[in-house]
Structures are given as structure tokens and as C-alpha cells.
Coordinates of C-alpha atoms and ligand atoms in Angstrom, one line a residue:
X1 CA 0.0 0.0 0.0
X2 CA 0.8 3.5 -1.0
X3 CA 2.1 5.7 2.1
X4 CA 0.4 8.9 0.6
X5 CA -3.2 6.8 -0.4
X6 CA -4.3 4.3 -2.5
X7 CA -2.6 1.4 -4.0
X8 CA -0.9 2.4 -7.4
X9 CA -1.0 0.0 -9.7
X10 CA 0.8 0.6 -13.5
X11 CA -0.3 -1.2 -16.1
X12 CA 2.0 -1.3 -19.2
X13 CA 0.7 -2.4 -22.6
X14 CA -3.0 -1.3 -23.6
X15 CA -3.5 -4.7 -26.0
X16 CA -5.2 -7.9 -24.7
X17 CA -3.5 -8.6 -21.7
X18 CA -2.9 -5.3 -20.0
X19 CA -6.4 -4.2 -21.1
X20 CA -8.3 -7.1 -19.4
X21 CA -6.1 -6.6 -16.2
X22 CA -7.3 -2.9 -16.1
X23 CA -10.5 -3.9 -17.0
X24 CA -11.0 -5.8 -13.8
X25 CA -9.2 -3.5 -11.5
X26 CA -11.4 -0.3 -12.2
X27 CA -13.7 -1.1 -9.3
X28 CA -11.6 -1.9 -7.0
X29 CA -10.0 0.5 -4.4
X30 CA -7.1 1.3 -6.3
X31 CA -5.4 4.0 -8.9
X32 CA -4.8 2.4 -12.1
X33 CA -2.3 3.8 -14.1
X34 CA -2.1 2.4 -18.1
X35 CA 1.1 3.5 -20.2
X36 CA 1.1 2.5 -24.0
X37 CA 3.0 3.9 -26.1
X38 CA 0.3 4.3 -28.2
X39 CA -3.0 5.7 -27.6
X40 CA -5.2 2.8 -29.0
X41 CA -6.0 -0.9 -28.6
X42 CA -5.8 -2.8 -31.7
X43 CA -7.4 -6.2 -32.4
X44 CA -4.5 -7.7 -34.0
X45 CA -6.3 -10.8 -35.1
X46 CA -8.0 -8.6 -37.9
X47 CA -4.9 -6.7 -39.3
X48 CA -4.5 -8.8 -42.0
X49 CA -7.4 -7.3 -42.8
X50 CA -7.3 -4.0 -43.5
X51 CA -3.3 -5.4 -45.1
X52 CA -5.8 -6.8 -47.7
X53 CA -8.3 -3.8 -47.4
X54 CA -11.5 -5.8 -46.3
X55 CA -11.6 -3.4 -42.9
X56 CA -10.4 -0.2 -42.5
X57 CA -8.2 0.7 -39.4
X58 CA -10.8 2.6 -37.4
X59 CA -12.3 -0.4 -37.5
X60 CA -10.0 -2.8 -35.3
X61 CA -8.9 -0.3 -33.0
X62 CA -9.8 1.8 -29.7
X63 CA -9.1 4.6 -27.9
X64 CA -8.0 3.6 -24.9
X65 CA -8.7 6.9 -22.7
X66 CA -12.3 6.2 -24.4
X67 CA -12.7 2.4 -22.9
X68 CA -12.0 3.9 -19.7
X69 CA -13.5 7.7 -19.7
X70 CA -16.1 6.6 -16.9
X71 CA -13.6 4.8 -14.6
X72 CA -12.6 8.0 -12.4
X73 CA -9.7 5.8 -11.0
X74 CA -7.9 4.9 -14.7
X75 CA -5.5 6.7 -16.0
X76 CA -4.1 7.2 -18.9
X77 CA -0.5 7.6 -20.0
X78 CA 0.7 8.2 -24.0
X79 CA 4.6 6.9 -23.1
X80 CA 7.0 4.2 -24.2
X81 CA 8.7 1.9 -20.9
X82 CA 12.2 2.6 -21.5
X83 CA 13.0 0.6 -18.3
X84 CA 12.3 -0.4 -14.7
X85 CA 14.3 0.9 -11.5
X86 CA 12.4 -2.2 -9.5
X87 CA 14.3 -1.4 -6.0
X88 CA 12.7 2.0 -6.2
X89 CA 9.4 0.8 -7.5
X90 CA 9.7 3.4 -10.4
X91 CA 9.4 2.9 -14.3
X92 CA 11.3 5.4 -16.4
X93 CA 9.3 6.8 -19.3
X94 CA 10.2 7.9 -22.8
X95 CA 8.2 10.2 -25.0
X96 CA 6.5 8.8 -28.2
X97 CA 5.1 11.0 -31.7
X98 CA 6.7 14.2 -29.7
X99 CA 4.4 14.1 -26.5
X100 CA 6.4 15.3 -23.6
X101 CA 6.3 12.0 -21.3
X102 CA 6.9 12.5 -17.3
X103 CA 10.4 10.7 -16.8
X104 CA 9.3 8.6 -13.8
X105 CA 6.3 6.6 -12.3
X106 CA 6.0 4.9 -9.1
X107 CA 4.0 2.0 -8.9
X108 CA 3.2 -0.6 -5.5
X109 CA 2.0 -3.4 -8.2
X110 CA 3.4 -3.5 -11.9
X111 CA 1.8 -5.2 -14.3
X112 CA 3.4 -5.9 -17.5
X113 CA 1.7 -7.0 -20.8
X114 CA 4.0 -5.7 -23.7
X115 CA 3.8 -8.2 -26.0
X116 CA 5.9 -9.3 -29.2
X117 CA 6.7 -8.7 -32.4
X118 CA 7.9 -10.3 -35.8
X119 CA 11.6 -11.3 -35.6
X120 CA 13.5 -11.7 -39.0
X121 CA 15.5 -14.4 -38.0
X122 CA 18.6 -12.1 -37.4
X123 CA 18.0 -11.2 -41.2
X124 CA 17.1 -7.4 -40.3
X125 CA 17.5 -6.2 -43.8
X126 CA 15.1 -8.2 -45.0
X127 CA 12.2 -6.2 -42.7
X128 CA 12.9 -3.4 -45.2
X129 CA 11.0 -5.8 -48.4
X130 CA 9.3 -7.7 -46.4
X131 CA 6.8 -5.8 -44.1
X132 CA 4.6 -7.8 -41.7
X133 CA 0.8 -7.3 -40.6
X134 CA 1.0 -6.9 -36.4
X135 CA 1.0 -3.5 -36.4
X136 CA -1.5 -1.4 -37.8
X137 CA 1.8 1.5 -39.3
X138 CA 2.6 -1.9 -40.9
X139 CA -0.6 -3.2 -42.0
X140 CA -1.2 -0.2 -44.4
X141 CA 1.8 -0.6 -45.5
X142 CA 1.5 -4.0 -46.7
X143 CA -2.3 -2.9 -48.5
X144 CA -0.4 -0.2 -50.0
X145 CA 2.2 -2.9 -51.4
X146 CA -0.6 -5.1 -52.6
X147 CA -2.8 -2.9 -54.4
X148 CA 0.2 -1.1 -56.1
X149 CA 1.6 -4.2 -57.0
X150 CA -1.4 -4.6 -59.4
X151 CA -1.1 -1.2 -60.7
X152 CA 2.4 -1.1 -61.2
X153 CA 1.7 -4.3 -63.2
X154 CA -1.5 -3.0 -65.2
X155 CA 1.4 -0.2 -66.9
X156 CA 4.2 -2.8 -67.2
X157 CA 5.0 -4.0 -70.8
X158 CA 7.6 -6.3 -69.9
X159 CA 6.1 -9.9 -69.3
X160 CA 8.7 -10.7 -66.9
X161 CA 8.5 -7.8 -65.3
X162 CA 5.1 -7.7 -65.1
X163 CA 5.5 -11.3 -63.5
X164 CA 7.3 -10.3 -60.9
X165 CA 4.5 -7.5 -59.9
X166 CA 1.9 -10.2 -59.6
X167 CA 3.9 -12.6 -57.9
X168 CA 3.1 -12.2 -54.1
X169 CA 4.7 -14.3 -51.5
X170 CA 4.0 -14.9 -47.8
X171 CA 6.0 -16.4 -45.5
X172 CA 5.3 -18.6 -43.0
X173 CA 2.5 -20.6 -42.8
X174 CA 0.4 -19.8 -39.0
X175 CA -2.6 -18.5 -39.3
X176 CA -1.2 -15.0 -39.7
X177 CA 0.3 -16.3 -43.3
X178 CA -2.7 -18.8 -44.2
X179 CA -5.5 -16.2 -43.9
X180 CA -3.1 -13.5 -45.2
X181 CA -2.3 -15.3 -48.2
X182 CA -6.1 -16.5 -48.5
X183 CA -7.3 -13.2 -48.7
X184 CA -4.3 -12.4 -50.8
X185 CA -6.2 -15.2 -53.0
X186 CA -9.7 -13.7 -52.7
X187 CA -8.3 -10.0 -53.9
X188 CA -6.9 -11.1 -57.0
X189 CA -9.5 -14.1 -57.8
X190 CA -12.6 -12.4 -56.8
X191 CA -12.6 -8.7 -55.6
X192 CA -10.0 -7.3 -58.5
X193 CA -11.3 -9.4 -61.1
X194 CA -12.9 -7.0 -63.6
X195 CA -10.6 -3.8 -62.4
X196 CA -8.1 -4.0 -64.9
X197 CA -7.8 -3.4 -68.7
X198 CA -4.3 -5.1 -69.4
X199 CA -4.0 -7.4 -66.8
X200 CA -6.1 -10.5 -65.4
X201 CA -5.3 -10.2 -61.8
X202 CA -6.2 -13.6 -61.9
X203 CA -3.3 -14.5 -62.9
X204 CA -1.2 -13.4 -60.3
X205 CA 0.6 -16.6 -58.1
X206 CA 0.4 -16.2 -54.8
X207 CA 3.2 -18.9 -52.7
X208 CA 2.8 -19.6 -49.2
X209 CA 6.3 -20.9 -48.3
X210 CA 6.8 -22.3 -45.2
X211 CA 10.1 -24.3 -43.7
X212 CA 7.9 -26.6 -41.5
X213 CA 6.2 -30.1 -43.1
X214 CA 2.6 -28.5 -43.3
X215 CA 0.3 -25.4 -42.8
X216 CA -1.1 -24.4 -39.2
X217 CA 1.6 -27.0 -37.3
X218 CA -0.5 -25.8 -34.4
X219 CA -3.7 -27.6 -35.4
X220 CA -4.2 -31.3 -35.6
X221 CA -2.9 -32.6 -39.6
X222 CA -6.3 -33.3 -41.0
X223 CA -7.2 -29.5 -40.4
X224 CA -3.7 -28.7 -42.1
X225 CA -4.5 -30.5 -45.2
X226 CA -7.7 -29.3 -45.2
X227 CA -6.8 -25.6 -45.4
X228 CA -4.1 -26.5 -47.9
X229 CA -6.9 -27.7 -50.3
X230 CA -9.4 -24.4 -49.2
X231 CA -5.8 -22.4 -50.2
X232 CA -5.1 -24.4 -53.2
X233 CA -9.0 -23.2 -54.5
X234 CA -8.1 -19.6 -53.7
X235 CA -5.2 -19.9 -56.4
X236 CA -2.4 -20.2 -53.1
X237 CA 0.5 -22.4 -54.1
X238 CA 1.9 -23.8 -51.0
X239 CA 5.5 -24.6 -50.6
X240 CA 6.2 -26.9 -47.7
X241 CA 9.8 -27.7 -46.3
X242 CA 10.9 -24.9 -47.9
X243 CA 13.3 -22.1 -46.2
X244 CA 13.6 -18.7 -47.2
X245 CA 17.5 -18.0 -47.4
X246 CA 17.1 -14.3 -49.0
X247 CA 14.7 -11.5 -49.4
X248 CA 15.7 -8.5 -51.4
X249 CA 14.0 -5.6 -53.5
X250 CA 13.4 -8.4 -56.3
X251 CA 12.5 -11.7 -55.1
X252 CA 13.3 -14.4 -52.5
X253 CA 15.4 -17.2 -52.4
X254 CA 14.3 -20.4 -51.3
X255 CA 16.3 -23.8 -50.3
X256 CA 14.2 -27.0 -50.4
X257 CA 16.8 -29.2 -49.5
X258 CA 18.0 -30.0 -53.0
X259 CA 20.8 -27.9 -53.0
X260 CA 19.7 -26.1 -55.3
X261 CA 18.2 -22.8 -54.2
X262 CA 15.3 -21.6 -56.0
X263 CA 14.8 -17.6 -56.8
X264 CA 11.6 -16.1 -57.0
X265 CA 11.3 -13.2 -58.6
X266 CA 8.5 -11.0 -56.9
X267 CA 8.2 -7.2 -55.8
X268 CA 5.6 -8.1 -53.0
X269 CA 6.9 -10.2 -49.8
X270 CA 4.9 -10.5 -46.8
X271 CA 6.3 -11.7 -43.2
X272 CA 4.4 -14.5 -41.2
X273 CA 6.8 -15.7 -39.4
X274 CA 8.9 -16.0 -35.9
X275 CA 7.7 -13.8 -33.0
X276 CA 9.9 -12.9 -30.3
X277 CA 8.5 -11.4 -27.0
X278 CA 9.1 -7.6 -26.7
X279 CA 12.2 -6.4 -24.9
X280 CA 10.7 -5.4 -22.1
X281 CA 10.7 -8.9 -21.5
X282 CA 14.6 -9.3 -21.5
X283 CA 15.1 -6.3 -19.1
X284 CA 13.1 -7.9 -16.2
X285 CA 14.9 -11.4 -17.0
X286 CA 18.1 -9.5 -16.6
X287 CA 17.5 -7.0 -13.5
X288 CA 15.4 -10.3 -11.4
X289 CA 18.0 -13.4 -12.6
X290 CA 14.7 -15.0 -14.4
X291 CA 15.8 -16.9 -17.4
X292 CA 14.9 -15.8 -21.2
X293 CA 14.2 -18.2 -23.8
X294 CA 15.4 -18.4 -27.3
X295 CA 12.0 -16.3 -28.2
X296 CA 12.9 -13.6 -25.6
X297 CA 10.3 -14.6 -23.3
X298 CA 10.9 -14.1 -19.7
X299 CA 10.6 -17.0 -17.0
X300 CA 7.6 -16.0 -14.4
X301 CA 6.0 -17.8 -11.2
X302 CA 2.6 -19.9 -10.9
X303 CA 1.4 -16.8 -10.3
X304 CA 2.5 -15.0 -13.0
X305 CA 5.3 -12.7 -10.7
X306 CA 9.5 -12.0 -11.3
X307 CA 10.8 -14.3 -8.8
X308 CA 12.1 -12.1 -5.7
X309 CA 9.4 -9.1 -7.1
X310 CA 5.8 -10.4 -5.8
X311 CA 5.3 -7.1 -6.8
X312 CA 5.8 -7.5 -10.7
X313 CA 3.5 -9.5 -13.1
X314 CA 4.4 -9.9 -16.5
X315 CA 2.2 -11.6 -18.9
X316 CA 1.2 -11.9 -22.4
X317 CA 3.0 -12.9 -25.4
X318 CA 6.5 -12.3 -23.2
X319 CA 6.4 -14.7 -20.8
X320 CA 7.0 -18.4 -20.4
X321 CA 5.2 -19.5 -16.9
X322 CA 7.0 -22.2 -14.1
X323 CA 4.1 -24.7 -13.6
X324 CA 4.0 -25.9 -10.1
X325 CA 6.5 -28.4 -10.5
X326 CA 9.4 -25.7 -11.6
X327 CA 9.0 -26.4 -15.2
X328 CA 8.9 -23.5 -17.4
X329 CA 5.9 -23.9 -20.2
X330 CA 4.9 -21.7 -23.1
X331 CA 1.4 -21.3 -23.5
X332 CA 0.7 -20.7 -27.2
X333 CA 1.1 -16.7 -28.2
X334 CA -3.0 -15.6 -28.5
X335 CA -5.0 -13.6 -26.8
X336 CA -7.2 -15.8 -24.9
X337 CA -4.0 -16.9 -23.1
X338 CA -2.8 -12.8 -22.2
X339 CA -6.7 -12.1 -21.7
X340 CA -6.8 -14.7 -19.2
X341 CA -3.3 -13.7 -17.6
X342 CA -4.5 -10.0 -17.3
X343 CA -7.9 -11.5 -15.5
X344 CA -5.4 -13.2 -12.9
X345 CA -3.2 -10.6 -12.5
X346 CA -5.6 -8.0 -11.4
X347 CA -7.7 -10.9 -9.6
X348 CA -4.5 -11.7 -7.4
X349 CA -4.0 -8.1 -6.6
X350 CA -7.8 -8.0 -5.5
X351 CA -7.5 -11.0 -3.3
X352 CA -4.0 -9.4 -1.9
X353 CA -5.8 -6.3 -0.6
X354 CA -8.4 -8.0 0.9
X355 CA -5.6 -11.0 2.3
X356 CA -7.5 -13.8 0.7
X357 CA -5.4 -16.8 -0.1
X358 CA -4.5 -17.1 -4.0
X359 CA -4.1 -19.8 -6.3
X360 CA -1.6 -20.4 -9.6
X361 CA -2.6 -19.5 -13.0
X362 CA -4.1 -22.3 -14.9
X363 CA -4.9 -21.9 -18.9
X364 CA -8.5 -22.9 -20.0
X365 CA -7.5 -23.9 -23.5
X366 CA -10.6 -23.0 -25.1
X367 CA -9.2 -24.0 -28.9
X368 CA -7.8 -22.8 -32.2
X369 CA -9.1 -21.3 -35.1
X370 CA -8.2 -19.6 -38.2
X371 CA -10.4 -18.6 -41.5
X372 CA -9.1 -19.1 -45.3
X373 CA -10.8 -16.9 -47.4
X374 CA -14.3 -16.3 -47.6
X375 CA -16.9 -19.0 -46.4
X376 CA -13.4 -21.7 -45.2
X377 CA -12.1 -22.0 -42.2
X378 CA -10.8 -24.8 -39.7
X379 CA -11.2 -25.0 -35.5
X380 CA -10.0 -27.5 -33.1
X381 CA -12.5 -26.9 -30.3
X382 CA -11.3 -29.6 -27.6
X383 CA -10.8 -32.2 -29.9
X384 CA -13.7 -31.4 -32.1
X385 CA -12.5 -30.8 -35.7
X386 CA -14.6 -28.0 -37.5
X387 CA -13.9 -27.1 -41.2
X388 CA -15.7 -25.2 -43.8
X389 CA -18.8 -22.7 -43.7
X390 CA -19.0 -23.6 -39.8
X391 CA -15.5 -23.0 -38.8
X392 CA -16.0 -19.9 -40.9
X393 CA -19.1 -18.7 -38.8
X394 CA -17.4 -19.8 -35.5
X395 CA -14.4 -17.8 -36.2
X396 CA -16.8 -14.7 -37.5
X397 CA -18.9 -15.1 -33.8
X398 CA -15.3 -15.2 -31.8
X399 CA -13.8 -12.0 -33.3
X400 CA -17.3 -10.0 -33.3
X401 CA -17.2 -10.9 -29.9
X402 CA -14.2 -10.3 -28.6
X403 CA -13.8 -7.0 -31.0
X404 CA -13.6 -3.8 -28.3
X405 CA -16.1 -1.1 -28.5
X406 CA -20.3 -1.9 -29.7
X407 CA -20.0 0.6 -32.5
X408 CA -16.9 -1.5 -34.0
X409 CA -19.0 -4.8 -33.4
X410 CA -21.8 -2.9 -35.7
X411 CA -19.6 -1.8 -38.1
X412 CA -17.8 -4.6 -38.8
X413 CA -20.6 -6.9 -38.9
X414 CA -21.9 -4.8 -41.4
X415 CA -18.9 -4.4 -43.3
X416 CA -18.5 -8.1 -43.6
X417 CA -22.3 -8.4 -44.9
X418 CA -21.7 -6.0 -47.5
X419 CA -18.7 -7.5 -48.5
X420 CA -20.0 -11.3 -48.7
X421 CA -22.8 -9.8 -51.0
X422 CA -21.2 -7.7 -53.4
X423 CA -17.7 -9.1 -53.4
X424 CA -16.1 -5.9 -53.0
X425 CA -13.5 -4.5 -50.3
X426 CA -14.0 -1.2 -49.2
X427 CA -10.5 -0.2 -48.2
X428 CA -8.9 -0.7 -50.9
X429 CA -6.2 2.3 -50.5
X430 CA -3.3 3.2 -51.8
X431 CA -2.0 5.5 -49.0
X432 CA 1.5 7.1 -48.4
X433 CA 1.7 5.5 -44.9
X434 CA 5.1 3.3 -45.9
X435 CA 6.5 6.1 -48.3
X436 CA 8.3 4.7 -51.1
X437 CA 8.9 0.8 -51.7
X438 CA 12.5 0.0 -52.6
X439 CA 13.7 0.4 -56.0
X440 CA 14.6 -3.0 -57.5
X441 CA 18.6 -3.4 -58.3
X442 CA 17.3 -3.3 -62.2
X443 CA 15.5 -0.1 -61.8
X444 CA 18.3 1.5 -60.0
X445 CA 20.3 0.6 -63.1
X446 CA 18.4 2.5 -65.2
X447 CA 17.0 -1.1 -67.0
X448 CA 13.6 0.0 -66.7
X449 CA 13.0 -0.9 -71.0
X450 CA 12.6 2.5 -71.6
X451 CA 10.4 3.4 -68.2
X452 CA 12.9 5.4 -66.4
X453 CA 10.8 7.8 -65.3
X454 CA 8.0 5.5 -63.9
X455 CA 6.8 6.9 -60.8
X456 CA 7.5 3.6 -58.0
X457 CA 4.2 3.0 -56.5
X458 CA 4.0 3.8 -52.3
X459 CA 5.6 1.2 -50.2
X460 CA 7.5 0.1 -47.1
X461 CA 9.1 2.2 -44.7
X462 CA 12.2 0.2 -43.2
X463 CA 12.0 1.4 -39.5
X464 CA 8.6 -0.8 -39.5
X465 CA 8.7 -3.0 -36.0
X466 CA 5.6 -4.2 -33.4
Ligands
FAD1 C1 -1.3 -10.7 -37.3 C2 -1.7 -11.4 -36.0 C3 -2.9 -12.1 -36.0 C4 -3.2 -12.7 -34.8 N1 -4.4 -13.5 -34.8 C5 -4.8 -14.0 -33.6 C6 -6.0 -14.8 -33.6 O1 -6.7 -14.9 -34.6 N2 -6.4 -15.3 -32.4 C7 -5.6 -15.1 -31.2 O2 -6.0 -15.6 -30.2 N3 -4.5 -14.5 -31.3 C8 -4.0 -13.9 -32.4 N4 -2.8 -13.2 -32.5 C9 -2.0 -13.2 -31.2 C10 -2.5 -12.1 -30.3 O3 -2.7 -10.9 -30.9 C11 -1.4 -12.0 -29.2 O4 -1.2 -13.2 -28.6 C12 -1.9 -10.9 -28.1 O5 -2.0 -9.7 -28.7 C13 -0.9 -10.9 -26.9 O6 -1.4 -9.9 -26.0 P1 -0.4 -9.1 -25.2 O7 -1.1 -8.3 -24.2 O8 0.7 -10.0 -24.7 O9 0.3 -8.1 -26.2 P2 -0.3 -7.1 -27.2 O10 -1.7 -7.3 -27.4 O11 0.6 -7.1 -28.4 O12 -0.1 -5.7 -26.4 C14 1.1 -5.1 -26.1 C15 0.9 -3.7 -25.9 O13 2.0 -3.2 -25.2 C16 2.4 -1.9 -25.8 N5 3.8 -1.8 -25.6 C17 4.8 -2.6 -26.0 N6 6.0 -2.2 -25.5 C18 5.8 -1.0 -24.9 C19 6.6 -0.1 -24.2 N7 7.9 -0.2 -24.1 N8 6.0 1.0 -23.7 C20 4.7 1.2 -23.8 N9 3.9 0.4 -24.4 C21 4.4 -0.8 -24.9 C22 2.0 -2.1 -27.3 O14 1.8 -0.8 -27.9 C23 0.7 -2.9 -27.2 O15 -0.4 -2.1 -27.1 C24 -2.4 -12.6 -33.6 C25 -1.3 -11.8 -33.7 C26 -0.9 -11.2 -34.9 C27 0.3 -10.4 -34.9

């Protein structure tokens, strides 16, 4: 307990672990304090689409000081964690987009919930060509890729060229990459269809490599073949045990095994794969002696605490959790797992306050689901295998559900409707959030058969992360 009043408890990380944990501590007798360094939840499950301009951002996200403008004892804070002073029970702030952040904040109970982002597999220059879809900056950069892939292509006389424009390639195949590259399928099969005057952007080939032996490793192998045939009918060309080796401004390199490395040319890459937990995660592994795994996750207690800091929750995406036996598990990286996490955390501090005993975090695994396209999808729903139009509908009923804010629900459920009945997308924009996409090494040479001045259509900024 606070000397001066309350108890103070800081919340870091506004997105589905840190939100819940508020959520169930804003009527209880404490101050809640929430930093995020940005000023918005976003329903990451749904980025991919506005990447593929079915939603538009508005859409999946939330103003955070709006979730909580009737809960007189939230607060919010627009600030990046730069680190944690945990003897003094302070966290040192940063400023983010130029808003002046207060250099320190004391807390009596931390909670932290920051998260992860893609990792490149210590390939860093390949983030600049190949932009990902977790953050929302990143997500219109990847629809601005898309769609000006198809326009570049529409004014390119060279076949081969033109080839390369309409050659899209995800990577990694999780459900991030299988629904990305499904609806990569849908744009150019369905929605695009009769846009264009010199292309068929039916033609485009869309490859969904992955290094693993199948699609959605995570769900049980008849699901995984299942959504490999749902792909294969959206035009997706799957390309198991195959490892990407190279990403530049014109194509990828894969390695199959063979030996012989395979080069796609393509001026569209999209990143699915390898998380690693934020680095806020690291810091508290080094300043409590807690060990970090090869994913940067830091080690936590049953009850979700830095060992010798009962103080200090961390949850989410960056932790690995000690079962009761010692042993470190990873719970799979979705949000029911940080939902649940935040629920405990701020459920242990209740119980604390009043002294009632507490018990360690247990997972209700309540199953797995991911969507292909329109009307496919598979779930694994404790051991019952759904696929088709009814894993479809389940997965639409989740992520209405789940979706923060009632207007949202509206709007997406009507945007969805509209969508399913005319085929259309209504975000399809080409925006300048990215700037421009790298010039290929042939364009910088001036081998653009007598295009020079083509204008290069918006693309990716490289400082893209989270
Ligand atoms: C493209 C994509 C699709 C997904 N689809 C699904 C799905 O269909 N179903 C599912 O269950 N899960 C899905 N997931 C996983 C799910 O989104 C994560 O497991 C979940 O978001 C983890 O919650 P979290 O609270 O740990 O982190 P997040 O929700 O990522 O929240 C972290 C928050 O911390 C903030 N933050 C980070 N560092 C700092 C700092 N230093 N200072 C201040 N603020 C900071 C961030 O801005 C962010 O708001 C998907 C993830 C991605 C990327």
C-alpha cells in the first residue's frame, strides 16, 4: 500500500493482456495507471485485414482513454517503458510522436503485458521488403504494397516484369500467413477481377512458403490438409519444407533441400513468421535473474510474478510460466492466453488487498481457429475438428465478440455483410503510410526498357517493428 493513499497500480501495454487486467481492476479500491506507447488498442487478429483492405483501421482499433473515460480511478498515459528501476518501485518513461512523457512513475504493483513482435531471423534487412501485418503502421503498408503491385503491373510492358509485380509471396505458414495469403487469394480471384484493362489479376501466383512439413503445425494434420486444399482453391501455391534464405528488393530465395536454391522473382513479400516477446521482457529477465528463452520470453512464477518481485506480473505474449512443479511452459502466443493472464493478475491483486489466499494461473485452453478466405475455415474446439462454412461462422462469432467497442461490433458486422454480398473490399487504398517501396537493383540501373521515369508506386518504410 501507497504511504500517501491508495494502491498504485501501473499497467504497461494497452492490447489484450494489459487491457483485461485494467479492466477488472477499475472497481476496485485502487489508482490504475495504463502506459502505451500508443493511444489505441488494436485487435491484431483482424490486421490482415485491413493489409488486404477488407476493414479499415478505425475499425479494429480503440481509444483507450475512451474504454476507460467513466472509470474515475484509470488513468491514462501516451509513453513508451524505457526501463524499470524495480528497487525504487519506479518505471522510467520515454516520450513517443513528440508528446512530452513524465520521466518517472512509481507503482506498489506492476503489471506488465507488452507483447511481441515479428523477428527476421537475425535477417534485419530483409524487414525493409518484407513488411509484416502486427501493427497497424505496418498493416497499411502491406495494402499499399498489394494494391500497387497490381497497378504497377497493369502499366508494365515487360512480361517478366510484369510477373514479378503479380507474384506475391507470404511467409510462413500460421494462421497470420494462411488467412493473409487466403485473402491475398480472394483480392486477386474475386474482388480485382474486372478492375483491370491489361492485366487478369487472376493470374497473379500467390506462394505460401513455409520451412515446416505443413500449414497451421499448431492444429491437428487433417485440419492442415484441409486448409491446404481451401488455399489451393483460392489460387495459393503452398510450398512446404521450404526455407527462405534471401529477401531483397526483387524476389526471395528459397532452399528445399536439394541444394539447389530456387529464386523467386516478386516485388511483393509479406512476413508471417517468428515472433519474439518484446524487450521489455529481456530487461526484467536481466534485472530479477529470471531466465529468457530463445524467443525472448521471460521465465515467471505460478502466479504470474518476477521471482524475488511479488510485486511485478508480467504476462502476455512475453512470458514463459514455471508450472507448479518448476518447469517452465509456453502457452501458445494468442490472446485468450494474455486475456486470461491479465484477469489473474488483477484478480490476485484484489485478493491481496483484501488478504484472501490465491491460487496459480491455470490456462483454460478453449481452442484454435483460423479462416481461409471467404466461407473456409478450420477450428480445433477440444478435440472437435470444424472445417468449412461452420469453422467460418465460428471464427466470424469469436472475433465480433471479442472485438472492443459496440460501434466496432456494428460496423464490422456490417462491413462483412456488405462485403460477402457484393464481393467488394472497401478499403482498398493506396496510401503514403510506408513512403516509397524499394527500387529493384534493375530499376536502380536504369534497366527499366525505356520506363525510367516511372513513378515507384508507395511502399514500405524500413523502421517498420511491433
Ligand atoms: C497478425 C496477427 C494475428 C493474430 N491473430 C490471432 C487470432 O486470430 N487469435 C488469437 O487468439 N491471437 C491472435 N494473435 C496473437 C495475439 O494478438 C497476441 O497473442 C496478443 O495480442 C498478446 O497480447 P499481449 O497483451 O501479450 O500483447 P499485445 O496485445 O501485443 O499488447 C502489447 C501492448 O504493449 C504496448 N507496448 C509494448 N511495448 C511497450 C513499451 N515499451 N512502452 C509502452 N507500451 C508498450 C504495445 O503498444 C501494445 O499495445 C495474432 C497476432 C498477430 C500479430
Amino acid at each position: 500500500m501507497s504511504e500517501q493513499g491508495p494502491h498504485r497500480v501501473v499497467v504497461v501495454g494497452g492490447g489484450f493482456g494489459g487491457l483485461q487486467a485494467v479492466q477488472k481492476l477499475r472497481r476496485a479500491p485502487v489508482e490504475v495507471t495504463l502506459v502505451d506507447r500508443r493511444n489505441f488498442h488494436l485487435f491484431q487478429p483482424l490486421t490482415y485485414q485491413v493489409a488486404t483492405g477488407a476493414l479499415s483501421p478505425g475499425e479494429i482499433s480503440y481509444p483507450l482513454r475512451a474504454i476507460f473515460k467513466r472509470n474515475r480511478n484509470v488513468r491514462v498515459l501516451m509513453a513508451e517503458v524505457a526501463d524499470f528501476d524495480l528497487d525504487r518501485r519506479e518505471l522510467l518513461l520515454r516520450s513517443v510522436y513528440g508528446v512530452p512523457a513524465q520521466p518517472t512513475l512509481g507503482y506498489d504493483t506492476l503489471i506488465v503485458s507488452g507483447g511481441s513482435h515479428y523477428s527476421y531471423f537475425g535477417h534485419e534487412d530483409w524487414r525493409e521488403h518484407a513488411a509484416e501485418v502486427k501493427s497497424l503502421e505496418s498493416a497499411l503498408v502491406v495494402r499499399s504494397r498489394l494494391l500497387s503491385a497490381f497497378e504497377a503491373a497493369e502499366q508494365e510492358p515487360d512480361p517478366k516484369v510484369r510477373a514479378a509485380w503479380l507474384t506475391f509471396v507470404v511467409v510462413g505458414a500460421g494462421p497470420t500467413g494462411v488467412e493473409m495469403a487466403g485473402q491475398i487469394g480472394e483480392l486477386a480471384r474475386d474482388t480485382l477481377r474486372r478492375d483491370f484493362r491489361t492485366i487478369d489479376p487472376r493470374t497473379a501466383r500467390i506462394l505460401l512458403v513455409e520451412a515446416g512439413e505443413r500449414v497451421l503445425t499448431t492444429f491437428p494434420p487433417s485440419l492442415s490438409t484441409k486448409a491446404e486444399r481451401s488455399l489451393e482453391r483460392l489460387g495459393v501455391t503452398v510450398l512446404t519444407h521450404a526455407m527462405v534464405i534471401g529477401i531483397d528488393d526483387e524476389g526471395v530465395t528459397i532452399d528445399d533441400g536439394s541444394g539447389n536454391p530456387e529464386r523467386i522473382p516478386s516485388r511483393t513479400v509479406v512476413w508471417a513468421a517468428g515472433v519474439t516477446a518484446s524487450s521489455l521482457a529481456g530487461r526484467l529477465g536481466e534485472l530479477t535473474g529470471s531466465e529468457v528463452d530463445r524467443a525472448g520470453r521471460v521465465t515467471v512464477e505460478p502466479d504470474l510474478t518476477l521471482p524475488g518481485h511479488p510485486e511485478v506480473f508480467a504476462l502476455g505474449d512475453m512470458v514463459r510460466v514455471r508450472d507448479t512443479s518448476g518447469e517452465p511452459v509456453v502457452l501458445p502466443g494468442v490472446a485468450p492466453v494474455a486475456m486470461q493472464q491479465g484477469r489473474y493478475a488483477a484478480k490476485t491483486v484484489r485478493a491481496r488487498l483484501g488478504s484472501r489466499p490465491t491460487s496459480p494461473f491455470h490456462y483454460f485452453d478453449k481452442g484454435n481457429l483460423a479462416t481461409i478466405g471467404r466461407a473456409a475455415g478450420v477450428a480445433d474446439i477440444k478435440g472437435l475438428k470444424l472445417s468449412g462454412f461452420i469453422a467460418w461462422m465460428t471464427w466470424l462469432f469469436v472475433h465480433i465478440w471479442y472485438l472492443v467497442g459496440f460501434q466496432n461490433r456494428v460496423l464490422v458486422i456490417i462491413r462483412w455483410s456488405i462485403s460477402f454480398a457484393t464481393h467488394g473490399r472497401g478499403a482498398r487504398l493506396i496510401t503514403e503510410s510506408g513512403a516509397e517501396r524499394p527500387s529493384s537493383a534493375s530499376e536502380r540501373a536504369g534497366k527499366g526498357e525505356g520506363h525510367a521515369d516511372r513513378q515507384q508506386p508507395p511502399g514500405v518504410d524500413p523502421s517498420m517493428r511491433q
